PDB file of N, CA and C in Angstrom:
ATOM      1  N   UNK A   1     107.269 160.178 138.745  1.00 73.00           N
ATOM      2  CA  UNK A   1     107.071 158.756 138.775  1.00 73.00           C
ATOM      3  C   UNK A   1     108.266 158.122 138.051  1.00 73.00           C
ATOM      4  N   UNK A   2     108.949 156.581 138.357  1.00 74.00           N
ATOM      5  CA  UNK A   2     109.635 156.409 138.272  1.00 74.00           C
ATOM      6  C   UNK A   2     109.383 155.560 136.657  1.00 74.00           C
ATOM      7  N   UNK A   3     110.440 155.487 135.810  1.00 76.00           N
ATOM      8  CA  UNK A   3     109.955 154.570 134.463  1.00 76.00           C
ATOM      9  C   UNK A   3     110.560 153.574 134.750  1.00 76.00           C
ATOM     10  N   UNK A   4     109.471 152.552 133.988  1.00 74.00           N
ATOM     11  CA  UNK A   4     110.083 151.322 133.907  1.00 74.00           C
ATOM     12  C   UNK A   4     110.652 150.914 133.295  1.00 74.00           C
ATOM     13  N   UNK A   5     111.649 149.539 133.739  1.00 75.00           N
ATOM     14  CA  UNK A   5     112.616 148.863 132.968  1.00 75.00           C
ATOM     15  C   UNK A   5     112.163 148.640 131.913  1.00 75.00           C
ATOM     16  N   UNK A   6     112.976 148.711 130.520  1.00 76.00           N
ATOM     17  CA  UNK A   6     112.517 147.914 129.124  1.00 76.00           C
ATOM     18  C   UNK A   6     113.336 146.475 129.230  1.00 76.00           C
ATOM     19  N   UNK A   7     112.160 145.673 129.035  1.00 73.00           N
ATOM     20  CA  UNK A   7     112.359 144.242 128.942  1.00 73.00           C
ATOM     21  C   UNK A   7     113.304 144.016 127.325  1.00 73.00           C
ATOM     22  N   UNK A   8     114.126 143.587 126.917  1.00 75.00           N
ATOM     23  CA  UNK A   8     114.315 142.873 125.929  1.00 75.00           C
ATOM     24  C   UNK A   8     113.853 141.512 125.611  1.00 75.00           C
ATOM     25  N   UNK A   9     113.170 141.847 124.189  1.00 75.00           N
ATOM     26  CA  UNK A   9     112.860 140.396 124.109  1.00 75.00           C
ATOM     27  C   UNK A   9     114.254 139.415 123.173  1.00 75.00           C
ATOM     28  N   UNK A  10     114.369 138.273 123.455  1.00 75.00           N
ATOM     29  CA  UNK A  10     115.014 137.131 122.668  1.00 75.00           C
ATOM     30  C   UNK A  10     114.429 137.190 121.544  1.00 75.00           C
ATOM     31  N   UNK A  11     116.026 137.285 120.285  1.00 75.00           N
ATOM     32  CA  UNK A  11     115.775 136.742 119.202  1.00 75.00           C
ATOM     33  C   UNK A  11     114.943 135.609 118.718  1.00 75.00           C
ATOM     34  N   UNK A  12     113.868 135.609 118.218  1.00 77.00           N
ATOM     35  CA  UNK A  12     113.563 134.509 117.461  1.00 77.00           C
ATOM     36  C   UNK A  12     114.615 133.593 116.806  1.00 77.00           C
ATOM     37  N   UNK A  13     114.165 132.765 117.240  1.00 78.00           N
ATOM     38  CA  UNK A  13     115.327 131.634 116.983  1.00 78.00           C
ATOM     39  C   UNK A  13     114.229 130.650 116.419  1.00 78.00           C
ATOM     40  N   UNK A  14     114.151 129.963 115.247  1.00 78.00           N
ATOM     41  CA  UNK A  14     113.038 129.380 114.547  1.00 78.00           C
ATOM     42  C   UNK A  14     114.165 127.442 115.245  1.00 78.00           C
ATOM     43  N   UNK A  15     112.457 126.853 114.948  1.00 81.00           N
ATOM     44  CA  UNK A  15     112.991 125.384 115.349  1.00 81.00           C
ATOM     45  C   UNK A  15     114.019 124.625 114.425  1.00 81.00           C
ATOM     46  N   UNK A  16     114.490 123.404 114.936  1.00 81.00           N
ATOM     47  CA  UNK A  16     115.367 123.293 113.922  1.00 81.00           C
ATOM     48  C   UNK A  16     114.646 122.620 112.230  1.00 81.00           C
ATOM     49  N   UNK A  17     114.810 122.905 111.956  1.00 77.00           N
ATOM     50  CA  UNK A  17     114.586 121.654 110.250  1.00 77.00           C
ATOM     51  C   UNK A  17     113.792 120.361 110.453  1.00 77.00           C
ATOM     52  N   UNK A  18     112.842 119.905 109.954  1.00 71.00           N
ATOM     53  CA  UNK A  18     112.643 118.370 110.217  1.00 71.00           C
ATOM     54  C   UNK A  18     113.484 117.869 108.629  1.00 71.00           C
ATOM     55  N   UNK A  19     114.027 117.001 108.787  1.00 63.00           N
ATOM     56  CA  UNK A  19     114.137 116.468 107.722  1.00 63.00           C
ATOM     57  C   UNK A  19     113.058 115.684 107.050  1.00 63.00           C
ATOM     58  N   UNK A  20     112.949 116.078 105.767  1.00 58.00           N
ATOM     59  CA  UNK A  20     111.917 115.411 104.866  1.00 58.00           C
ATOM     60  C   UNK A  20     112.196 113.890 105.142  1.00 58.00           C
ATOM     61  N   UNK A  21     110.784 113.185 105.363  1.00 61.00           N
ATOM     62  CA  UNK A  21     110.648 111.973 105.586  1.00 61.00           C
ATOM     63  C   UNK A  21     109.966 111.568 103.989  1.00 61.00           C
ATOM     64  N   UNK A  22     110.807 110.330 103.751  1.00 60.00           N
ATOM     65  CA  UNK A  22     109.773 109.435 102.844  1.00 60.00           C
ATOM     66  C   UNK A  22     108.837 108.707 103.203  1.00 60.00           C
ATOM     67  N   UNK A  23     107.976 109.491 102.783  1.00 57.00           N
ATOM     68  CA  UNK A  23     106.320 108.876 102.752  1.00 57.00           C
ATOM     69  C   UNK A  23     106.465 107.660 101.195  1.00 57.00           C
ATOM     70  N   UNK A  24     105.792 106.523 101.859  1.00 60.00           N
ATOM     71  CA  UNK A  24     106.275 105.990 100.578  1.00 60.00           C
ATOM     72  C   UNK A  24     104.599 105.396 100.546  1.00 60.00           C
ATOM     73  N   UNK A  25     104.188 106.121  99.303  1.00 58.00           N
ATOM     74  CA  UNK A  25     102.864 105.824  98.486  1.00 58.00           C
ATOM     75  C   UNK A  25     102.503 104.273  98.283  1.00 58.00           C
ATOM     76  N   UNK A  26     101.516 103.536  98.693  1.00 69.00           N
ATOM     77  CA  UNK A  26     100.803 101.956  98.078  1.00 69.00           C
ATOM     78  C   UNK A  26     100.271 102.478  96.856  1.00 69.00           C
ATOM     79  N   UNK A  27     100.336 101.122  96.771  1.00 76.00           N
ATOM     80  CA  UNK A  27     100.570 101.295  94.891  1.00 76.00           C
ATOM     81  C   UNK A  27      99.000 100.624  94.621  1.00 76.00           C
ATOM     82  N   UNK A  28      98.089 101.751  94.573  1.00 82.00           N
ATOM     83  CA  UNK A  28      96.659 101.012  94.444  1.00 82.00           C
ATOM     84  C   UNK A  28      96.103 100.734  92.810  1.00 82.00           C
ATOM     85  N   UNK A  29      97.084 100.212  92.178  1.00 87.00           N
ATOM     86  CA  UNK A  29      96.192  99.776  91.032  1.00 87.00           C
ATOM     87  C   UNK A  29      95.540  98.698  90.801  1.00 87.00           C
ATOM     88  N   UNK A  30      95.108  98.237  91.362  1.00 90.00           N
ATOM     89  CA  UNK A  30      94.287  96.936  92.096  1.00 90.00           C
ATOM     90  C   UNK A  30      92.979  97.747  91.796  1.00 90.00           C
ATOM     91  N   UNK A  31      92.626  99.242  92.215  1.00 92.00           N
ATOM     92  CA  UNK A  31      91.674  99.844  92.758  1.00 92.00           C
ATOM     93  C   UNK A  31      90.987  99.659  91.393  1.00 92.00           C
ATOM     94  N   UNK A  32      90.690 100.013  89.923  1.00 92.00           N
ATOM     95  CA  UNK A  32      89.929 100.560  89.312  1.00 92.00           C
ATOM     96  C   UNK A  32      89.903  98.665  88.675  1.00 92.00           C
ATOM     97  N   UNK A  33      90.821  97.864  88.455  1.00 95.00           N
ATOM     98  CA  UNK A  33      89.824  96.541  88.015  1.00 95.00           C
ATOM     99  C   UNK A  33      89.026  96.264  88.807  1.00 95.00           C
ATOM    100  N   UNK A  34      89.212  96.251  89.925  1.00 95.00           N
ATOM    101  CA  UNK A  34      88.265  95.404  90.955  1.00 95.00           C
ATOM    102  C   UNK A  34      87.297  96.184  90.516  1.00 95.00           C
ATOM    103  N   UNK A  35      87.109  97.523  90.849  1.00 95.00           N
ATOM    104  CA  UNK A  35      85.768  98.031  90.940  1.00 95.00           C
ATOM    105  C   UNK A  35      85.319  97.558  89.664  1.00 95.00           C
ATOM    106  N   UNK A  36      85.397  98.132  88.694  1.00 96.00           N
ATOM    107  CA  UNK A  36      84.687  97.867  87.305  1.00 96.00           C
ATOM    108  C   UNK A  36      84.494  96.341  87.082  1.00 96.00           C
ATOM    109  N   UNK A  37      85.035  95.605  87.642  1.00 97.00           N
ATOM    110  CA  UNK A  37      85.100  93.861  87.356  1.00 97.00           C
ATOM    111  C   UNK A  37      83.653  94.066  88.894  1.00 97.00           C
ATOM    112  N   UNK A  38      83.400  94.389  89.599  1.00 97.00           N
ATOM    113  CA  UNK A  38      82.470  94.466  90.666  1.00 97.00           C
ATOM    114  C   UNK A  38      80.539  94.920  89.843  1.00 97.00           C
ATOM    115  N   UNK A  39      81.302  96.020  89.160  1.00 97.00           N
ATOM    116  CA  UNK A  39      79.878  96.881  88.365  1.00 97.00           C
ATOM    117  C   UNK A  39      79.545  95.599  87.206  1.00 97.00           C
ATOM    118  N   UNK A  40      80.484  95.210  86.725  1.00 97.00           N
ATOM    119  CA  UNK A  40      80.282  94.585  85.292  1.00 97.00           C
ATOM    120  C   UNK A  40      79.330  93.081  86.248  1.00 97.00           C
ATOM    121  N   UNK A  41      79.929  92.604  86.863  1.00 97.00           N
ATOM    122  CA  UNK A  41      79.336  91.144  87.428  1.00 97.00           C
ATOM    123  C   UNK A  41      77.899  91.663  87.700  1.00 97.00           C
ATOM    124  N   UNK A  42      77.850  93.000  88.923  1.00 97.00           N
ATOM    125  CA  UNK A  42      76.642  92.975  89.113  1.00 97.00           C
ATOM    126  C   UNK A  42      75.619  93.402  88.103  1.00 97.00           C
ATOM    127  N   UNK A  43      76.390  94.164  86.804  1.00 97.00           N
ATOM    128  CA  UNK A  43      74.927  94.019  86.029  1.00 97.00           C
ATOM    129  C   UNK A  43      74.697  93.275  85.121  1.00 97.00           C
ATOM    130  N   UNK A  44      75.472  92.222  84.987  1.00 96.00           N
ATOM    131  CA  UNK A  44      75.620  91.130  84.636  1.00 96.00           C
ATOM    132  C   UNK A  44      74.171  90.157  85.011  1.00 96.00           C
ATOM    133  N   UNK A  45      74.675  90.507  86.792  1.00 95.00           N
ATOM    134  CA  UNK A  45      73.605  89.098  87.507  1.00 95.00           C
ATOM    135  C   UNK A  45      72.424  89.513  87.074  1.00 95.00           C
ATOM    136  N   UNK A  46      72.171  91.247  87.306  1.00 95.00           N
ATOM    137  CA  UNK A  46      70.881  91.443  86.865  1.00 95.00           C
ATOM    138  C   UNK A  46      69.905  91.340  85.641  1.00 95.00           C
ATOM    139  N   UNK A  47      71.118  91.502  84.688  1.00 95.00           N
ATOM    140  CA  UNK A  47      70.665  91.332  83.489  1.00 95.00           C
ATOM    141  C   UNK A  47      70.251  89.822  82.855  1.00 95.00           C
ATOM    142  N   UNK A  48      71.135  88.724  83.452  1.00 94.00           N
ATOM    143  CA  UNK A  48      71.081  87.791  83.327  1.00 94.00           C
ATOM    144  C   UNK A  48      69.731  87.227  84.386  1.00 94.00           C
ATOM    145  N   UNK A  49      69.338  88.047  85.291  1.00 94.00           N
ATOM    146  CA  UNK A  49      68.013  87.562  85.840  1.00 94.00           C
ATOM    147  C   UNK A  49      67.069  87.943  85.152  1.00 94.00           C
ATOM    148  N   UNK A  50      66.798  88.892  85.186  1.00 93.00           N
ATOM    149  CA  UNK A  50      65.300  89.646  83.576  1.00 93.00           C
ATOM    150  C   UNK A  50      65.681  88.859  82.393  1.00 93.00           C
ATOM    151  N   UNK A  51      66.951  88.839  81.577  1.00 94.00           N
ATOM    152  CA  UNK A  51      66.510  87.426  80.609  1.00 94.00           C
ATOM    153  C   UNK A  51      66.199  86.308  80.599  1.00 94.00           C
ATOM    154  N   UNK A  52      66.620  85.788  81.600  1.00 92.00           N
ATOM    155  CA  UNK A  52      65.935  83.957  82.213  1.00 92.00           C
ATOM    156  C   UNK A  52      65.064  84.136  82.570  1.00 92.00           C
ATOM    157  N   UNK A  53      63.875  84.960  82.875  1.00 87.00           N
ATOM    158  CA  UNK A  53      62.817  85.466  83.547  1.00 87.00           C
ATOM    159  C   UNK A  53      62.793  84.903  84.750  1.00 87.00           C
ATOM    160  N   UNK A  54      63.813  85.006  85.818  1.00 82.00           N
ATOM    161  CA  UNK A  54      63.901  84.246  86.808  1.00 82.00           C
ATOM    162  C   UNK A  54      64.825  83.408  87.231  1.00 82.00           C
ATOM    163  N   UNK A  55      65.014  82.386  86.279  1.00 84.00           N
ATOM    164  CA  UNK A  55      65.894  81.226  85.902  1.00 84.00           C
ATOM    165  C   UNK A  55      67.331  81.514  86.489  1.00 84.00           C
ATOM    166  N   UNK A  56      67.973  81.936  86.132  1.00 81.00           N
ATOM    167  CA  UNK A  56      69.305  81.950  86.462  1.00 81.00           C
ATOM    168  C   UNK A  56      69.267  83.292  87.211  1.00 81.00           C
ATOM    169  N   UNK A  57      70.127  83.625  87.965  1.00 82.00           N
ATOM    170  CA  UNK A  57      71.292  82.791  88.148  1.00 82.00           C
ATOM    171  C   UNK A  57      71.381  81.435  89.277  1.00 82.00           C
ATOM    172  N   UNK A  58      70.579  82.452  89.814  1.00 83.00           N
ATOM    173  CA  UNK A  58      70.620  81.121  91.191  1.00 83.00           C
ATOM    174  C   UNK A  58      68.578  81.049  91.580  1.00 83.00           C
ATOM    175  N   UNK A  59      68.402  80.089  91.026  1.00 84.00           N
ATOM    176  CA  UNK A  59      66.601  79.750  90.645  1.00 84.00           C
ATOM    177  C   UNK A  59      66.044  80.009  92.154  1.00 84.00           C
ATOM    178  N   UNK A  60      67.055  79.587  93.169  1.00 87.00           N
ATOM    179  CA  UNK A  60      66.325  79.510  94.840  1.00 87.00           C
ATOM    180  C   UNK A  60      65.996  80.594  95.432  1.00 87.00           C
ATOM    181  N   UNK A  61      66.977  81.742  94.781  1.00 89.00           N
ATOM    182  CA  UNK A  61      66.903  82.632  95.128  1.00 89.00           C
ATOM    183  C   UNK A  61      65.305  83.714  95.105  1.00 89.00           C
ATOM    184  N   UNK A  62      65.062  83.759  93.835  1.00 88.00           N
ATOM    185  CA  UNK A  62      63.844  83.961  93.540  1.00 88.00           C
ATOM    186  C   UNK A  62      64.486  85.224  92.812  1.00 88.00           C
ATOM    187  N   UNK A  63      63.317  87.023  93.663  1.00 90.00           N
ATOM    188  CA  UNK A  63      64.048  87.981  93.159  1.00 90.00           C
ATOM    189  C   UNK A  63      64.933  88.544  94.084  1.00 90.00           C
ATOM    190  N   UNK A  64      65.439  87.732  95.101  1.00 93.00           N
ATOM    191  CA  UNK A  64      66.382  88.425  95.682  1.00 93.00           C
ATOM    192  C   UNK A  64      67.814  88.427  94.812  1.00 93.00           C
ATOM    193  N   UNK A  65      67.605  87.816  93.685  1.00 93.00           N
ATOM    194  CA  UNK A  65      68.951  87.853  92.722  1.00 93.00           C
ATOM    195  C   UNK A  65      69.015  89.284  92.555  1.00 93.00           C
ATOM    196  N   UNK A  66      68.234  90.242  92.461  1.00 94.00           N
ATOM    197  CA  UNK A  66      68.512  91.593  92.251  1.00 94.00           C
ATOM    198  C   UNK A  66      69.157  92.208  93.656  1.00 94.00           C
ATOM    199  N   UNK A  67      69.021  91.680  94.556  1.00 95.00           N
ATOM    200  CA  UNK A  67      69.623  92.162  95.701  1.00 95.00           C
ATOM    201  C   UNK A  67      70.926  91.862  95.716  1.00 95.00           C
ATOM    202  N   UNK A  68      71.280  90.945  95.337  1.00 95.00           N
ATOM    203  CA  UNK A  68      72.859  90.265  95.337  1.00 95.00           C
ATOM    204  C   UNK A  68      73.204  91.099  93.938  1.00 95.00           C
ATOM    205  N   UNK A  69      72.518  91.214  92.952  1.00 96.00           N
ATOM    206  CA  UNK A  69      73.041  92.353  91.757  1.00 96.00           C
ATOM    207  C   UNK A  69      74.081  93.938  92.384  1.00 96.00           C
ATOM    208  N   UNK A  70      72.591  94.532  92.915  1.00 97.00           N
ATOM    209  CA  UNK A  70      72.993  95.321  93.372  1.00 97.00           C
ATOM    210  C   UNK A  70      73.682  95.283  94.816  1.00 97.00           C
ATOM    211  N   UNK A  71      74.591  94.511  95.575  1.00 97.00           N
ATOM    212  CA  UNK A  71      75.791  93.947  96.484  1.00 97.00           C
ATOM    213  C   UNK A  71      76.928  94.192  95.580  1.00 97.00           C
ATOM    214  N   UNK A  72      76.883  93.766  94.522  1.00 97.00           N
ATOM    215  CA  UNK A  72      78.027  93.659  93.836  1.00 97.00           C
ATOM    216  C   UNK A  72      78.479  94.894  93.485  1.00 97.00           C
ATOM    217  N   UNK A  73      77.321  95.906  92.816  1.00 97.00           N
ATOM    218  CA  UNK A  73      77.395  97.468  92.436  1.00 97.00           C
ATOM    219  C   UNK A  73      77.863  98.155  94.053  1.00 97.00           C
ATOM    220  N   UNK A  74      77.314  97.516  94.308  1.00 97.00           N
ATOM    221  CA  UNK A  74      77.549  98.512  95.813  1.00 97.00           C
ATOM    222  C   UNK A  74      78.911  97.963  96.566  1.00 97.00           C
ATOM    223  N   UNK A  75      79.332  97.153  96.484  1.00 97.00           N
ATOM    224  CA  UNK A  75      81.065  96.669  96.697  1.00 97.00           C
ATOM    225  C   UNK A  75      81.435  97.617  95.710  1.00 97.00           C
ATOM    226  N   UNK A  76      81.022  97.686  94.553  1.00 96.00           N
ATOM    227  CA  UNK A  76      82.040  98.456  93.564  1.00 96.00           C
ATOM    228  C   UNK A  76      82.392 100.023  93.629  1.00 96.00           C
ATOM    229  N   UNK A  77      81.076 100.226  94.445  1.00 96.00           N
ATOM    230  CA  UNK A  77      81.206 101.710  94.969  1.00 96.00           C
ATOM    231  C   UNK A  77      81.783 101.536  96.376  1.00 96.00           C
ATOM    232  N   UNK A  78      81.939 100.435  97.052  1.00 95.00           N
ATOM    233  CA  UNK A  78      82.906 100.680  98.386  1.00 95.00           C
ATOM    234  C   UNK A  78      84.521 100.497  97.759  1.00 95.00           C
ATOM    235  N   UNK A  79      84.750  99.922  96.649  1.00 94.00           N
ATOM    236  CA  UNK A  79      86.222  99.785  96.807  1.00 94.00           C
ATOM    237  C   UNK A  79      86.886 101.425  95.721  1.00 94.00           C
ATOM    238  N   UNK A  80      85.859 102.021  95.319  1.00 93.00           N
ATOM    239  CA  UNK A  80      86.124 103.278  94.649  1.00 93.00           C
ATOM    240  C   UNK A  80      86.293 104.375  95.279  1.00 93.00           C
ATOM    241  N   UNK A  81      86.225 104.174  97.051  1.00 92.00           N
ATOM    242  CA  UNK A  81      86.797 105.209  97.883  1.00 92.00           C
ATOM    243  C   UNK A  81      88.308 104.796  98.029  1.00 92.00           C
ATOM    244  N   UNK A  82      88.300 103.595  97.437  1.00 88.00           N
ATOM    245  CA  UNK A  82      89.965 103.823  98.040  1.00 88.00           C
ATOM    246  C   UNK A  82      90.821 104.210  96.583  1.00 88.00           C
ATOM    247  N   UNK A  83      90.081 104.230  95.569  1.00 78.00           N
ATOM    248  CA  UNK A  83      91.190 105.009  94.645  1.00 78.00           C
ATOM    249  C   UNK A  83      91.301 106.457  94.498  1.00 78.00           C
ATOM    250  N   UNK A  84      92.665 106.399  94.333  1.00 74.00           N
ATOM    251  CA  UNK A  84      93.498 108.288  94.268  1.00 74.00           C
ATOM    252  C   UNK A  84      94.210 108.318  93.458  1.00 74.00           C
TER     253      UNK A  84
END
């Protein structure tokens, strides 16, 4: 039986280089006042609703002032995904 041809394979030849790109970082220090200025208001509102027994902050509201309390806590935990 007859043998077969040996194929050569091609050198690896690797791609060329990318040149390093500047990634240029936002500058999030914005991130940790807001939030904490977000936590502090909302337990603020709340706290300031259980001592007025009602009264403040906003009387129309009734107890949905605790709902808008915790809005504020909970903004403060949405803008704390964006710090790194």
């Amino acid at each position: 039986m007859p043998k077969s041809r040996i194929r050569k394979k091609a050198d690896f030849t690797p791609p060329p280089a990318k040149q390093a790109t500047n990634i240029k970082l936002t500058s999030r220090s914005w991130v940790a006042p807001v939030m904490l200025a977000l936590f502090l208001i909302g337990l603020a509102w709340i706290v300031v609703f259980y001592v007025t027994d009602g009264d403040l902050p906003i009387d129309s509201l009734g107890n949905w002032n605790i709902v808008v309390g915790f809005g504020f806590i909970a903004g403060g935990f949405g803008v704390s995904t964006q710090w790194k």
